[in-house]
Amino acid sequence: MTSKPNVRQVGVDLQDSEDSRALVEAIEEDNPDVNLIRMPGLVKMQIPGQLVIRRETVEQRMGREWETHEFQMNIVSYSGNISEWDDDQIVIKWEH
Amino acid sequence: MAKAKLSMRERYRLLTRDLDWEPTYVDPKKVYPYTRYEGIKIHDWDAWDDPFRLTIDSYCKYQAEKDKKLYAVIDGFAQGQGHLSLTDARYVNSLKLFLQGVTPLEYQAHRHFGYLARHLDGPGARFAALCQSIDELRHTQTEIHTISQYNKYYGGLHNWSRMHDRVWYLSVPKSFFDDGLSAGPFEFLTAISFSFEYFLTNLLFVPFMSGASFNGDLATMTFGFSAQSDESRHMTLGLEVLKFMLEQDEDNVPIIQDWVDKWFWRGYRLLGLVAAMMDYMLPRKIMSWKEAFELYLEQQMLEGLFPDLEYYGIRPPRHVEQAITEKEYMSHQVYWILYQFSFAASFNTTVPTDEELDWMSGAYPETFDRFYRPLWERARRLEEEGNRFFFRGLPMLCQTCQIPMGFSEPGDPSTLSIRTSQFRGERFNFCSDGCKWIFDREPEKYVQAWLPVHQIYQGNCGGTTIPEVLNWYGIQDGVDNGEYLTSPDKANWDKWHTGAVVGGA
Ligand SMILES: [Fe+2]
Ligand SMILES: [Fe+2]
Ligand SMILES: [Zn+2]
């Protein structure tokens, strides 16, 4: 067996609500390797390396304007480090 | 012509940097007198960066929206008799423990972040503290509104504020937070923002809120998730503040390592109450404490976060190995403590059902059938014979975490763990190496602990008999406390769910 370099997981937990649905779809679209776990009331999304939430993709899925600040309406928790949060995207990854 | 909208980054810069000024005719050290005595060296407060880049307008907009949503759900809960849709009235006991323990902490957090919003030197840090102070007040309010819904139908929640100052098991969260409040501002930030809100929060809130959802408690799920959406900002502040301190000066590293060690163990012991709630107090379980610990603490924190902190010279917290060993049995030991002493608690406890015992055998194959199933089966026999088991007398408490001494030697569930230290000619007792280590670092602080059992014996709690003490606590004997099966909560629940036709002859 070859030992793979250990890529650490990052992730977000979102409320499992009607509002979050488009968001979850957008995250899946932009992060094809994302692993989705449903817990009561909660959608847990985990991925090795980094997770990106892109405004444009979310707006397409929602069919309306969406600003990245609005992400706080749906987020319950995250693991990792918020390395970027600007008008166009949010990036979660470990720094070192 | 309309101007192009400023970017988030630019708006945040204008708010947190452009509006700030350097004091010139007063010494900055006099304006911010509390940020030097802990030994933390900050050279450049401008290096502080808040990834959320929140400004007043967007803060107010989204907080208002969150509140609107939340109160609509609470209203619906009241009008639709939501309390009847719970899995079982037994569930409410986990809610009681949570609301009694956490609501006053939210208020203390509100106050202390208000203080930091004035006293941190950097404008970015002050603004983050200001937002958090307002958030924590909102959490206090939403939790009080939830208490008010349940207080109409269930015992134990009528007196939460006074109880927090007086009752033995609530001294566990209270003394934890008081320890943070009475430290300096940087230790407080490490304790509460980093250790509690970043490192441990997922173990406290997420499984609990998910448990509320699974047990039909819409009101709690909604206030919980609403609070958690603020919490992601608080988590970010926690990680940000830690990295900021570490980057500012190498001399900060050993000080912070000590705080990380101390506050890991302090927080972990507090979470013992959560472990008991998850495994014993939720009629429908979402995951075991052990699974939650593996997912949130071992996987996300030890494997995720700590390799990042290693870069700064920070190693995983001292005594974390003991916490890992304890995941196999900690919840059982804590709930057994609560079970034995619930004659003096403002919630009910009971022996788990057969299905629950089987679930625990599956979740804890190494320990449950060997050590804990026999205990519960014996307790059930006694209960059936009309001799419900309660501990006679008052327990010895750990001087640091204030939990009754019911923890075992690490890896040996059958031997009680007791550690002691001598200080100024007196002997002090501890539940674990972690709690002893914390005391030995700052004995002058912990000898002042208000230990509920000592206070009772000293005559400071309304008297020395149980009824006198319960009266002083504000616990109504036979209503709020003791065994669940014979409680008014259970009797009411059965009455509400008999299926009798209301208004029939
Ligand atoms: Fe809070
Ligand atoms: Fe918080
Ligand atoms: Zn202890």
XYZ file of C-alpha atoms and ligand atoms in Angstrom:
604
model
C 0.000 0.000 0.000
C 1.211 3.492 -0.770
C 0.610 6.030 1.922
C -1.256 9.044 0.616
C -0.346 12.446 2.028
C -2.950 13.174 4.629
C -5.224 15.916 3.277
C -7.104 17.434 6.152
C -10.861 17.853 5.983
C -12.710 21.133 6.139
C -16.437 21.600 6.137
C -19.586 23.518 6.906
C -22.795 22.580 8.693
C -25.918 24.237 7.309
C -29.477 24.303 8.578
C -31.512 21.728 6.735
C -34.140 24.190 5.581
C -35.889 25.170 2.371
C -33.671 28.259 2.224
C -30.511 26.191 2.333
C -31.435 23.900 -0.523
C -30.112 26.092 -3.336
C -27.021 26.780 -1.288
C -26.311 23.081 -0.784
C -26.739 22.501 -4.514
C -24.387 25.357 -5.343
C -21.751 24.019 -2.950
C -22.056 20.561 -4.477
C -21.649 22.050 -7.945
C -18.524 24.022 -7.053
C -16.991 21.312 -4.862
C -17.581 17.990 -6.637
C -15.725 15.984 -3.972
C -17.902 17.206 -1.144
C -19.299 14.556 1.162
C -22.803 15.216 2.426
C -24.182 13.875 5.703
C -27.698 14.618 6.880
C -28.348 14.847 10.598
C -31.668 15.932 12.129
C -32.123 19.577 11.193
C -28.650 19.762 9.731
C -26.701 19.175 6.536
C -23.051 18.500 7.130
C -20.704 19.028 4.176
C -17.092 17.893 4.389
C -14.287 17.890 1.873
C -10.547 17.323 1.883
C -8.483 20.455 1.303
C -10.764 23.390 0.692
C -14.371 24.391 0.280
C -15.575 27.281 -1.880
C -18.938 29.021 -1.891
C -19.295 31.160 -5.014
C -21.811 33.972 -5.224
C -22.524 33.464 -8.934
C -23.338 29.797 -8.561
C -25.585 30.475 -5.584
C -27.412 33.235 -7.484
C -28.001 30.921 -10.435
C -29.441 28.263 -8.164
C -31.574 30.727 -6.227
C -32.690 32.751 -9.217
C -32.125 35.986 -7.342
C -29.376 38.253 -6.082
C -27.418 36.938 -3.141
C -24.609 38.567 -1.213
C -22.024 36.498 0.586
C -22.940 38.062 3.940
C -26.270 36.290 3.593
C -24.435 33.009 4.130
C -24.679 33.636 7.860
C -28.437 33.065 7.660
C -27.848 29.381 6.934
C -24.575 28.441 8.567
C -24.640 26.507 11.836
C -20.957 25.788 12.170
C -17.820 25.046 10.225
C -14.510 23.339 10.607
C -11.374 24.821 9.174
C -10.315 28.384 8.772
C -12.133 31.086 6.855
C -9.317 32.169 4.599
C -11.329 34.419 2.339
C -14.710 36.110 2.566
C -15.327 38.822 0.013
C -18.057 39.940 -2.368
C -17.598 37.028 -4.751
C -16.665 34.015 -2.714
C -16.057 32.397 0.652
C -13.124 29.996 0.975
C -12.617 27.656 3.914
C -9.295 25.860 4.259
C -6.489 25.223 6.726
C -3.644 27.697 6.478
C -0.550 25.663 7.295
C -24.921 59.785 -10.928
C -25.042 56.946 -8.501
C -21.647 55.935 -7.185
C -20.557 52.350 -7.600
C -21.164 50.365 -4.432
C -18.068 50.038 -2.276
C -16.648 46.555 -1.866
C -17.078 44.657 1.392
C -13.383 44.985 2.083
C -13.460 48.748 1.572
C -16.565 49.293 3.702
C -15.036 47.263 6.497
C -11.791 49.218 6.286
C -13.615 52.523 6.450
C -15.591 51.432 9.493
C -12.840 49.813 11.530
C -9.796 51.823 10.519
C -10.884 55.131 9.055
C -13.200 55.975 11.969
C -10.501 55.280 14.515
C -7.991 57.782 15.817
C -4.758 57.661 17.791
C -5.018 59.383 21.152
C -2.430 62.182 21.343
C -3.003 64.145 24.528
C -3.710 61.061 26.649
C -1.216 58.209 26.903
C -2.673 55.208 24.963
C -1.647 53.011 27.898
C -4.089 54.969 30.032
C -6.847 54.687 27.465
C -6.345 50.888 27.292
C -4.962 49.969 30.704
C -5.752 46.235 30.799
C -3.938 44.778 27.805
C -0.392 44.581 29.168
C -0.389 42.913 32.565
C -0.889 39.363 31.316
C 2.452 39.430 29.508
C 0.981 39.232 26.003
C 2.884 41.521 23.655
C 1.028 43.173 20.784
C 3.066 45.349 18.422
C 0.599 46.046 15.660
C -3.139 46.001 16.299
C -3.681 46.828 12.638
C -2.610 43.314 11.721
C -5.963 42.203 13.132
C -8.219 41.043 10.342
C -11.821 39.937 10.642
C -12.626 37.553 7.795
C -16.348 38.321 8.120
C -15.775 41.992 7.280
C -19.035 42.850 8.906
C -20.329 46.406 8.932
C -23.123 47.935 11.020
C -25.672 47.963 8.189
C -25.269 44.313 7.257
C -25.022 43.258 10.896
C -28.356 44.907 11.730
C -30.033 43.679 8.578
C -29.247 40.015 9.113
C -29.711 39.985 12.869
C -33.166 41.502 12.428
C -34.018 38.848 9.876
C -32.799 36.070 12.164
C -34.935 37.369 15.014
C -37.996 37.718 12.812
C -37.713 34.107 11.704
C -37.074 32.831 15.197
C -39.969 34.583 16.874
C -42.332 33.431 14.132
C -41.395 29.849 14.976
C -41.782 30.422 18.729
C -45.213 31.955 18.110
C -46.205 29.004 15.979
C -44.936 26.678 18.690
C -47.145 28.384 21.284
C -50.252 28.536 19.092
C -49.866 25.011 17.761
C -49.272 23.463 21.214
C -45.814 22.445 20.042
C -44.868 21.119 23.466
C -47.261 18.203 22.881
C -45.319 17.020 19.819
C -42.157 16.142 21.706
C -41.018 12.521 21.666
C -41.616 12.328 25.399
C -41.777 14.649 28.410
C -38.539 13.085 29.592
C -36.837 15.005 26.796
C -37.610 18.294 28.556
C -35.072 17.442 31.253
C -32.199 17.849 28.845
C -33.658 21.188 27.861
C -33.947 22.221 31.507
C -30.322 21.411 32.141
C -29.276 23.294 29.022
C -31.372 26.393 29.635
C -30.546 26.601 33.352
C -26.852 26.174 32.642
C -26.391 28.237 29.507
C -28.792 31.198 29.618
C -26.951 33.054 32.412
C -23.633 32.373 30.655
C -24.932 34.111 27.546
C -25.656 37.160 29.662
C -22.205 37.079 31.252
C -20.722 36.805 27.763
C -22.758 39.822 26.691
C -21.360 41.848 29.572
C -17.786 40.797 29.127
C -17.689 41.360 25.378
C -19.119 44.793 26.053
C -16.134 45.397 28.287
C -13.736 44.150 25.607
C -15.454 46.358 23.037
C -14.236 49.262 25.134
C -10.872 47.999 26.307
C -9.075 46.290 23.421
C -6.602 48.632 21.758
C -7.411 47.754 18.143
C -10.565 49.060 16.432
C -11.108 45.859 14.440
C -10.982 43.774 17.601
C -13.245 46.210 19.433
C -15.854 46.093 16.702
C -15.867 42.285 16.614
C -16.325 42.301 20.418
C -19.162 44.813 20.126
C -21.070 42.659 17.634
C -20.541 39.621 19.809
C -21.746 41.475 22.879
C -25.014 42.285 21.106
C -25.286 38.705 19.812
C -24.929 37.289 23.292
C -27.673 39.540 24.602
C -29.874 38.279 21.774
C -29.075 34.696 22.795
C -30.022 35.455 26.385
C -33.338 36.874 25.211
C -34.200 34.041 22.844
C -33.409 31.490 25.538
C -35.576 33.316 28.073
C -38.429 33.311 25.550
C -37.981 29.573 25.116
C -37.916 29.078 28.892
C -41.158 31.000 29.077
C -42.842 28.613 26.603
C -41.838 25.508 28.528
C -42.363 27.025 31.938
C -46.107 27.119 31.249
C -46.293 23.340 31.145
C -43.256 21.832 32.883
C -41.491 22.097 36.240
C -37.991 23.273 36.995
C -37.636 26.409 34.884
C -39.388 29.043 36.965
C -36.342 30.205 38.860
C -33.387 29.767 36.535
C -31.546 32.953 37.368
C -31.431 32.475 41.129
C -30.706 28.775 40.696
C -27.661 29.562 38.617
C -26.145 31.412 41.562
C -26.997 28.761 44.114
C -27.553 25.193 42.915
C -24.703 22.676 43.083
C -24.656 21.346 39.514
C -25.111 24.843 38.054
C -21.999 25.927 39.904
C -20.166 23.828 37.307
C -20.969 26.150 34.355
C -21.046 29.232 36.569
C -17.602 28.682 38.058
C -16.225 27.864 34.619
C -17.362 31.190 33.241
C -16.429 33.150 36.371
C -12.929 31.740 36.006
C -12.795 33.294 32.523
C -14.387 36.606 33.530
C -11.930 37.084 36.373
C -8.913 36.479 34.120
C -7.327 39.175 31.960
C -8.760 40.068 28.525
C -6.384 37.848 26.527
C -6.926 34.844 28.720
C -10.671 35.437 28.529
C -10.481 35.473 24.723
C -8.450 32.258 24.739
C -10.846 30.675 27.228
C -14.176 31.690 25.774
C -13.608 32.676 22.145
C -11.008 30.100 21.252
C -11.368 27.155 23.588
C -15.086 27.265 24.266
C -16.468 28.739 21.038
C -14.041 27.438 18.462
C -12.545 24.320 19.920
C -15.469 22.841 21.872
C -18.639 24.543 20.606
C -19.475 21.884 18.060
C -19.593 19.310 20.798
C -21.894 21.471 22.875
C -24.388 22.983 20.479
C -24.530 20.974 17.315
C -25.446 17.548 18.700
C -27.757 19.175 21.209
C -29.678 21.179 18.600
C -29.806 18.236 16.283
C -31.135 16.239 19.248
C -33.823 18.861 19.803
C -34.858 18.575 16.176
C -34.956 14.783 16.401
C -37.074 14.929 19.561
C -39.715 17.224 18.139
C -38.558 20.377 19.880
C -38.936 22.975 17.181
C -38.561 25.953 19.509
C -35.181 24.852 20.816
C -33.926 23.758 17.454
C -34.755 27.166 16.050
C -33.269 29.288 18.837
C -30.266 26.993 18.816
C -29.585 27.219 15.125
C -30.289 30.924 15.170
C -27.698 31.369 17.923
C -25.298 29.069 16.100
C -25.393 31.254 13.013
C -23.864 33.991 15.207
C -21.581 31.388 16.708
C -19.795 30.855 13.408
C -18.726 34.497 13.706
C -17.651 33.917 17.305
C -15.676 30.858 16.257
C -13.894 32.922 13.664
C -13.062 35.545 16.264
C -11.694 32.783 18.517
C -9.341 31.402 15.913
C -8.420 34.867 14.685
C -7.508 36.131 18.143
C -5.358 33.101 18.851
C -3.401 33.387 15.599
C -3.108 37.142 16.054
C -1.511 36.761 19.491
C 0.784 33.998 18.268
C 1.943 36.022 15.268
C 2.614 39.179 17.256
C 5.455 37.942 19.428
C 7.208 34.655 20.092
C 7.114 35.360 23.826
C 3.348 34.940 23.647
C 3.585 31.269 22.667
C 4.272 29.645 26.076
C 1.646 31.826 27.778
C -0.947 30.809 25.220
C 0.045 27.146 25.391
C -0.654 27.222 29.126
C -4.067 28.771 28.526
C -4.884 26.285 25.769
C -4.022 23.474 28.184
C -6.008 24.920 31.056
C -9.101 25.830 29.091
C -9.237 22.597 27.202
C -9.583 20.662 30.427
C -11.932 23.213 32.022
C -14.207 23.085 28.966
C -13.961 19.368 28.543
C -15.076 18.731 32.139
C -18.013 21.094 31.622
C -19.010 19.093 28.562
C -19.490 16.116 30.851
C -23.008 17.470 31.325
C -23.510 17.432 27.551
C -22.238 13.872 27.338
C -24.867 12.809 29.888
C -27.572 14.699 28.004
C -26.723 13.091 24.690
C -26.549 9.522 25.864
C -29.187 9.529 28.596
C -31.539 12.484 28.417
C -32.551 12.450 24.753
C -35.256 9.802 24.286
C -34.274 9.579 20.613
C -30.512 9.615 20.222
C -28.714 11.266 17.348
C -25.248 9.946 18.055
C -23.396 8.812 21.140
C -21.037 11.074 23.055
C -18.235 8.834 21.896
C -19.124 9.312 18.232
C -19.520 13.063 18.660
C -16.176 13.229 20.449
C -14.481 11.321 17.637
C -16.047 13.426 14.926
C -15.775 16.888 16.428
C -12.833 16.666 18.747
C -10.545 14.017 17.358
C -11.215 14.427 13.659
C -11.988 18.132 13.289
C -9.807 19.568 16.044
C -6.902 17.255 16.755
C -6.415 16.183 13.140
C -7.605 19.415 11.523
C -6.840 22.407 13.708
C -3.781 21.363 15.670
C -1.503 20.676 12.693
C -2.261 24.306 11.773
C -1.329 25.541 15.232
C 1.840 23.461 15.254
C 3.192 25.998 12.769
C 3.194 28.523 15.616
C 4.685 26.096 18.113
C 1.417 25.129 19.807
C 0.938 21.443 20.619
C -2.306 19.625 21.383
C -3.689 20.340 24.853
C -2.204 18.677 27.902
C -4.396 15.838 29.253
C -6.187 15.358 25.928
C -5.105 11.703 26.032
C -7.159 11.253 29.203
C -10.197 12.749 27.506
C -9.764 10.295 24.649
C -9.557 7.400 27.107
C -12.654 8.669 28.927
C -14.838 8.763 25.816
C -15.625 5.101 26.499
C -17.355 5.811 29.802
C -17.551 9.512 30.700
C -21.254 9.990 29.958
C -22.164 7.001 32.152
C -20.221 8.328 35.102
C -21.743 11.797 34.833
C -25.313 10.601 34.443
C -24.874 8.257 37.399
C -23.867 11.306 39.451
C -26.937 13.223 38.264
C -29.167 10.206 38.911
C -28.023 9.814 42.508
C -28.245 13.489 43.394
C -31.331 14.523 41.455
C -33.279 14.847 44.733
C -31.483 18.203 44.873
C -31.740 19.099 41.171
C -34.250 21.097 39.192
C -34.824 18.302 36.685
C -35.796 14.632 36.807
C -33.708 11.561 36.109
C -34.647 7.946 35.554
C -33.202 4.570 34.624
C -32.862 4.164 30.843
C -35.412 1.911 29.118
C -34.447 -1.561 27.869
C -34.066 -0.268 24.324
C -31.763 2.455 25.562
C -29.654 -0.006 27.535
C -29.277 -2.068 24.363
C -28.381 1.019 22.356
C -25.662 1.820 24.882
C -24.297 -1.731 24.756
C -23.896 -1.209 21.021
C -22.408 2.263 21.330
C -20.009 1.330 24.150
C -19.090 -2.323 23.595
C -15.915 -2.071 25.701
C -17.457 -0.762 28.876
C -21.235 -0.685 29.052
C -22.209 -4.283 29.718
C -19.296 -4.789 32.063
C -19.605 -1.717 34.247
C -22.823 0.205 33.719
C -25.640 -2.133 32.696
C -25.483 -3.965 36.040
C -25.647 -0.618 37.822
C -28.798 0.467 35.976
C -30.439 -2.917 36.381
C -29.857 -2.745 40.114
C -31.197 0.817 40.213
C -34.293 -0.290 38.331
C -34.944 -3.183 40.739
C -34.744 -0.794 43.668
C -37.089 1.633 41.927
C -39.596 -1.171 41.251
C -39.459 -2.226 44.888
C -40.329 1.309 45.878
C -36.822 2.192 47.099
C -35.637 4.538 44.381
C -31.919 4.969 44.989
C -30.615 8.367 46.012
C -27.230 9.057 47.526
C -27.582 9.807 51.243
C -25.704 12.914 52.215
C -23.678 15.378 50.241
C -20.798 14.614 47.888
C -17.213 15.776 47.954
C -16.610 18.184 45.074
C -13.605 18.764 42.868
C -12.082 22.092 43.874
C -11.558 23.077 40.228
C -14.473 21.817 38.114
C -16.885 21.519 41.080
C -18.323 18.225 39.809
C -18.915 15.600 42.550
C -16.021 13.168 42.693
C -17.466 10.408 40.529
C -14.835 10.050 37.833
C -12.628 7.006 37.672
C -8.932 6.468 37.149
C -8.239 6.862 33.423
C -8.874 3.555 31.683
C -10.110 1.859 34.867
C -13.845 2.479 35.340
C -13.952 0.549 38.611
C -11.501 2.710 40.608
C -12.454 6.180 41.781
C -9.942 8.900 40.943
C -8.982 11.340 43.680
C -6.071 13.764 43.527
C -5.040 16.166 46.289
C -2.854 19.222 46.783
C -1.698 21.022 49.887
C -1.862 24.781 49.976
C -1.359 27.062 53.012
C -1.698 24.071 55.276
C -5.002 22.912 53.821
C -5.864 19.931 51.673
C -7.768 20.318 48.385
C -9.365 17.524 46.361
C -9.605 17.028 42.611
C -11.354 14.664 40.244
C -8.456 14.295 37.834
C -4.882 15.167 36.924
C -6.213 17.947 34.711
C -8.128 19.664 37.514
C -5.208 19.292 39.920
C -2.790 20.756 37.362
C -5.077 23.775 36.904
C -5.270 24.353 40.662
C -1.516 24.004 41.156
C -0.868 26.740 38.553
C -3.021 29.291 40.397
C -3.884 28.042 43.873
C -4.576 31.590 45.135
C -7.419 31.773 42.654
C -9.062 28.403 43.207
C -8.966 28.397 47.004
C -11.613 31.109 46.694
C -14.023 28.803 44.847
C -17.612 28.911 46.119
C -18.156 25.187 46.590
C -21.859 24.444 47.077
C -21.334 21.582 49.522
C -18.936 23.554 51.721
C -21.360 26.441 51.678
C -24.190 24.214 52.871
C -22.073 22.906 55.750
C -21.057 26.429 56.648
C -24.726 27.337 56.976
C -24.833 29.751 54.046
C -27.594 28.009 52.087
C -30.777 28.492 54.078
C -30.121 25.700 56.578
C -28.462 22.313 56.831
C -31.375 20.000 56.027
C -32.323 19.055 52.479
C -35.775 20.739 52.550
C -34.199 23.969 53.819
C -31.558 23.924 51.109
C -34.102 23.100 48.375
C -36.212 25.974 49.570
C -33.204 28.277 49.399
C -32.446 26.994 45.890
C -36.023 27.720 44.817
C -36.627 24.060 43.958
C -40.117 22.802 44.824
C -39.679 19.423 46.469
C -41.719 16.736 44.730
C -42.397 18.955 41.722
C -39.102 19.953 40.133
C -36.708 17.302 41.419
C -36.155 13.564 41.781
C -37.420 10.561 39.869
C -39.048 11.131 36.494
C -41.507 8.221 36.591
C -43.279 9.637 39.632
C -42.974 13.293 38.608
C -45.786 15.749 37.823
C -44.214 16.213 34.359
C -44.780 12.546 33.595
C -48.301 12.537 35.080
C -49.253 15.591 33.007
C -47.750 14.179 29.858
C -49.739 10.947 30.265
C -52.908 12.922 30.916
C -52.349 15.037 27.786
C -51.773 11.932 25.674
C -54.498 9.561 26.865
C -56.465 10.129 23.688
C -59.633 10.904 25.698
C -62.183 12.932 23.759
C -62.093 16.377 25.244
C -65.515 17.629 26.228
C -67.047 14.124 26.182
C -69.643 13.269 28.802
Fe -24.141 32.835 22.724
Fe -21.074 32.965 21.382
Zn -12.442 18.324 38.428
